[in-house]
XYZ file of C-alpha atoms in Angstrom:
322
model
C 104.647 83.572 133.239
C 104.933 85.634 130.305
C 101.961 87.400 128.893
C 101.345 87.117 125.146
C 99.008 90.559 123.919
C 97.232 89.196 120.588
C 96.095 92.494 118.921
C 93.146 92.227 116.159
C 91.351 93.934 113.751
C 87.914 94.417 111.425
C 88.762 90.998 109.162
C 91.975 89.233 111.038
C 93.253 85.984 110.464
C 90.981 83.676 112.113
C 93.871 80.146 111.457
C 96.828 82.654 112.877
C 95.184 83.388 115.878
C 94.386 80.009 116.056
C 98.223 79.014 115.651
C 99.348 80.794 117.842
C 97.042 80.315 121.026
C 96.775 76.294 120.626
C 101.126 76.422 120.815
C 100.872 78.172 123.761
C 98.058 75.933 125.524
C 100.307 73.411 124.483
C 103.013 74.729 126.012
C 101.471 75.043 128.834
C 99.756 71.848 129.171
C 103.676 70.424 128.663
C 105.419 72.461 131.456
C 105.201 72.111 135.431
C 103.546 75.343 135.633
C 102.023 77.478 133.441
C 103.714 79.676 131.921
C 102.053 81.821 129.127
C 99.118 83.320 129.239
C 97.021 85.855 126.639
C 94.717 88.339 125.745
C 93.329 89.505 122.868
C 92.550 93.210 122.181
C 90.987 95.573 119.541
C 92.098 99.063 118.202
C 88.929 100.198 120.205
C 87.668 97.621 122.454
C 85.218 96.790 119.968
C 84.697 93.225 119.115
C 86.045 92.503 115.687
C 85.073 89.958 112.500
C 87.320 87.427 111.418
C 87.617 87.437 107.695
C 85.490 84.407 107.949
C 82.806 86.768 110.267
C 83.421 85.159 113.276
C 82.858 87.043 116.429
C 85.397 87.178 118.853
C 84.981 87.843 123.514
C 87.650 90.233 123.398
C 89.793 91.447 126.459
C 89.239 95.771 125.388
C 91.092 98.106 123.419
C 94.390 99.225 123.937
C 96.368 99.823 126.582
C 99.956 100.915 127.944
C 99.580 97.288 130.428
C 102.779 95.694 130.909
C 103.342 92.940 128.253
C 106.224 90.046 127.030
C 104.923 90.521 123.590
C 102.466 91.817 121.231
C 101.798 89.822 118.001
C 99.590 91.957 115.189
C 97.198 90.261 113.156
C 95.669 92.757 111.077
C 93.337 91.808 107.929
C 93.139 91.700 104.756
C 92.752 95.165 103.543
C 95.530 96.342 106.721
C 95.168 100.463 105.644
C 91.637 99.609 108.229
C 94.572 99.808 111.410
C 96.661 101.798 109.901
C 95.681 104.815 112.386
C 97.909 107.230 113.699
C 96.637 105.893 116.990
C 97.715 102.733 115.983
C 101.628 103.482 115.248
C 101.834 105.869 117.943
C 100.845 102.729 120.425
C 103.059 100.488 118.611
C 105.833 101.954 118.190
C 105.742 103.089 122.499
C 104.888 98.740 122.587
C 108.263 98.552 120.919
C 110.194 100.930 123.291
C 109.201 99.718 126.210
C 111.712 96.156 125.238
C 108.995 93.834 124.549
C 108.642 91.499 121.867
C 107.095 92.569 119.255
C 105.167 90.556 116.478
C 103.629 90.732 113.381
C 102.292 88.056 110.713
C 100.971 88.678 106.894
C 99.603 91.980 106.083
C 100.874 93.507 110.122
C 103.963 93.813 108.334
C 102.971 96.613 106.465
C 101.823 98.528 109.444
C 104.866 98.008 110.879
C 106.239 99.600 108.310
C 104.853 102.026 108.877
C 105.931 102.739 112.456
C 109.397 102.321 112.057
C 109.557 98.732 113.495
C 110.710 97.623 110.764
C 114.839 100.072 110.110
C 117.003 97.370 111.500
C 114.780 93.901 110.624
C 112.503 93.080 107.345
C 109.679 91.680 108.347
C 107.927 88.069 106.233
C 105.082 88.767 104.146
C 102.681 86.869 102.259
C 103.755 86.412 98.358
C 100.447 87.667 97.716
C 100.852 91.247 99.137
C 105.197 91.326 99.003
C 105.651 92.747 95.751
C 102.503 95.458 96.320
C 104.830 96.227 99.634
C 108.106 96.588 98.426
C 106.393 98.379 95.635
C 105.175 101.176 98.110
C 107.334 101.074 101.513
C 111.163 99.766 99.623
C 113.396 96.834 99.724
C 114.675 96.846 102.384
C 111.302 96.422 105.222
C 110.296 92.814 103.752
C 111.894 89.827 103.396
C 111.161 86.276 101.958
C 111.020 84.239 105.072
C 108.479 82.054 105.332
C 109.132 83.661 109.313
C 111.541 85.073 111.716
C 112.075 85.584 114.604
C 115.504 87.692 115.872
C 115.900 89.658 119.750
C 112.780 91.714 119.795
C 110.682 91.187 116.507
C 108.613 88.090 115.245
C 106.935 87.475 111.989
C 105.494 84.835 110.279
C 104.204 85.766 106.063
C 100.591 84.588 107.463
C 98.893 80.886 107.099
C 100.189 77.255 108.065
C 103.751 78.899 108.450
C 102.355 81.059 111.783
C 102.697 77.688 114.002
C 106.045 77.709 113.582
C 106.698 81.696 114.201
C 104.758 80.709 117.160
C 107.328 78.025 118.801
C 110.253 79.797 118.172
C 108.331 82.355 120.119
C 107.689 79.671 122.447
C 111.665 78.514 122.128
C 112.087 82.450 123.018
C 110.898 82.441 126.015
C 111.456 78.666 127.339
C 113.810 76.220 125.149
C 113.975 74.508 121.859
C 112.413 70.964 124.555
C 108.900 72.909 125.061
C 108.639 73.816 121.473
C 109.432 70.145 119.537
C 107.649 68.777 122.382
C 104.362 71.166 121.515
C 105.087 69.829 117.658
C 104.378 66.618 118.321
C 101.246 66.941 120.436
C 99.787 68.656 117.017
C 101.055 65.954 114.296
C 103.401 69.125 112.690
C 106.800 68.900 111.634
C 108.093 72.250 112.179
C 109.825 73.393 109.408
C 113.979 72.700 108.244
C 114.566 76.106 107.168
C 113.217 79.962 108.065
C 113.521 80.888 104.592
C 111.150 81.031 101.252
C 112.714 78.723 98.403
C 113.348 80.507 95.769
C 110.841 82.715 93.628
C 106.811 83.594 95.052
C 104.806 81.327 93.003
C 107.373 78.543 91.239
C 105.383 75.134 91.736
C 108.545 73.492 93.948
C 107.254 69.944 91.874
C 108.461 71.404 88.524
C 112.306 70.698 88.502
C 111.316 66.938 89.467
C 110.134 67.453 85.833
C 112.530 68.625 84.070
C 115.450 70.977 85.130
C 115.551 73.579 81.673
C 111.459 73.419 82.061
C 112.718 75.020 85.841
C 115.742 77.126 84.739
C 113.055 78.650 82.595
C 110.325 79.864 84.479
C 113.119 81.085 86.630
C 113.461 83.103 84.471
C 110.856 84.188 83.410
C 109.363 85.140 86.939
C 113.002 87.318 87.714
C 111.850 89.254 84.449
C 108.509 90.252 84.533
C 108.228 93.730 84.156
C 111.227 92.930 80.672
C 109.604 89.992 79.811
C 111.680 88.113 78.143
C 111.541 87.301 74.159
C 111.504 83.075 74.667
C 113.927 82.660 71.928
C 116.171 84.469 74.352
C 115.559 82.239 77.287
C 115.743 79.028 74.939
C 119.046 81.004 74.356
C 120.801 81.361 77.283
C 119.123 77.443 78.014
C 120.884 76.819 74.920
C 118.536 74.853 73.796
C 116.158 75.151 70.341
C 112.915 78.115 69.548
C 110.967 74.368 69.543
C 113.041 71.989 71.801
C 112.075 74.581 74.847
C 107.996 74.759 73.537
C 107.791 71.458 73.363
C 109.085 70.912 77.268
C 106.121 73.134 77.805
C 103.619 71.410 75.238
C 104.241 68.421 77.619
C 104.127 68.479 80.971
C 102.126 71.762 81.383
C 99.718 71.300 78.251
C 100.727 75.030 77.343
C 103.271 77.420 74.721
C 106.433 79.068 76.984
C 104.573 82.303 75.305
C 101.020 81.249 77.595
C 102.731 79.931 79.937
C 103.952 83.554 80.494
C 101.248 85.499 79.863
C 99.635 83.494 83.084
C 102.460 84.243 85.513
C 102.350 88.023 84.898
C 98.855 87.706 85.328
C 98.644 86.307 88.623
C 100.802 88.492 90.078
C 98.417 91.466 88.182
C 95.440 89.926 89.918
C 97.839 89.323 93.238
C 98.696 93.742 93.187
C 94.850 94.455 92.461
C 94.212 92.309 95.451
C 97.216 93.614 98.388
C 98.740 96.897 96.708
C 96.473 100.095 96.210
C 98.955 100.733 93.105
C 96.925 102.347 90.335
C 96.715 99.636 87.187
C 98.408 101.674 85.339
C 101.457 100.820 87.706
C 100.753 97.244 87.712
C 100.440 96.911 83.849
C 104.202 97.806 83.999
C 105.344 95.886 87.188
C 103.478 93.189 84.919
C 105.358 93.708 81.840
C 102.392 95.015 79.770
C 103.422 97.966 78.100
C 99.956 99.683 78.849
C 96.866 99.591 81.141
C 94.838 98.937 77.928
C 97.323 96.063 76.980
C 96.593 94.464 80.811
C 93.162 95.306 80.484
C 92.799 92.863 78.056
C 94.006 90.356 78.937
C 93.390 90.412 82.515
C 88.820 90.725 81.318
C 90.201 87.105 78.570
C 91.704 85.129 81.653
C 89.856 85.640 84.595
C 86.712 86.966 82.734
C 86.111 90.648 84.851
C 88.174 93.605 84.027
C 91.205 94.638 86.429
C 88.883 97.185 87.813
C 86.408 95.531 89.735
C 88.096 92.756 90.165
C 89.847 94.773 93.119
C 86.254 96.450 94.359
C 84.756 92.784 94.282
C 87.611 91.816 96.955
C 86.934 94.128 98.936
C 89.829 96.790 98.059
C 88.601 100.349 97.279
C 89.540 101.211 93.480
C 91.645 104.676 93.018
C 92.748 103.349 89.717
C 94.192 105.556 86.545
C 91.550 102.977 84.176
C 88.598 104.221 82.380
C 87.910 100.039 80.868
C 85.079 98.375 82.012
C-alpha cells in the first residue's frame, strides 16, 4: 500500500485537496484491496484553514516517517510556507527517493528548496509570469500538469485531478486511473500542455484567424507593445481592417483590447508576486508607474497598491500614488 503525505498551509485550496483524496479513495474502492492511504500534515501540527475558511482535521506536523509521495498544497500567499524548516524538510524528503509533488503556488516553494533544478514544475497562469521574474525561466513550465520519475506538479484548479490520475497510473496502472476517471464522470486531458499563450481565449480562432493571430502577437509583446499599424502590417492587413475585426467580434478597438491585456497581466503580477509596482509597470509595457496607476485606476477603480493589499499581498511597492 502506498502512503501519500499531503502537506497543507494556511489558506490551502480545498478544491485541490479534494481532487487528490477523492480519486485515491475511488482507486481503493475499485481495487481488490486498498492500494493507497494518505495523511494530511501541517507545518507545525496546528490546524490551518482553507482559502474558503474551512478548518480541517490533520494528522500532525512535519515528521520523518517513511512515505511514498509528498504533495505540497500551499496558498495564494506561498511565502508563508517558505521557511528554512519547511525547505530543509522538503530537501530531506526528496533525498529519500519518494515522489515529490506540488500544486499551483507550491511550485515557488519547490524552486526555493532546489527541487526543480532537473525538471520544471507546472504553475498557474496567473502566477507563472511573476514566478519566472523572481526565480527564472527554467523552473516553471506551461504544462497544466506533469509527472516524470520522482516529480509531479499541477497548475492548480481542476487539472489537479489529472495529476492525481497520473499518480494512480504511476503507482498502479493506467486501467485503474481510467476507471477512476469514469466513475467521476471526468474525461482526462489529452495533453499535459497548456495549449498556447496564457490569457488567450481559444474560441477566438473560430471567429477569425487573423483576429487570433493579432491577439497572439499582443500577448507575445507585452513589455514592448507593438504599434497596431505594425501588427496589421505583419498580418498583411490594413489598420482599418484590423479595427473592424476587433469591433465586430470583441466590441472594442485593438488599442483598447491590447491595453486590457496588459492591465490584466499587471493585476496578476500584483496579486501573485512581490515585484515592485515600478517593475510591474515596465513588465506590462507602461513607461512609468504613474502611467500604470492612471490606467489601472480607470479600469479597476482602485490603485495598484491598494488592490494588492486588498487581495492579501503585503505592499512593499515603490508606488507613491493612491
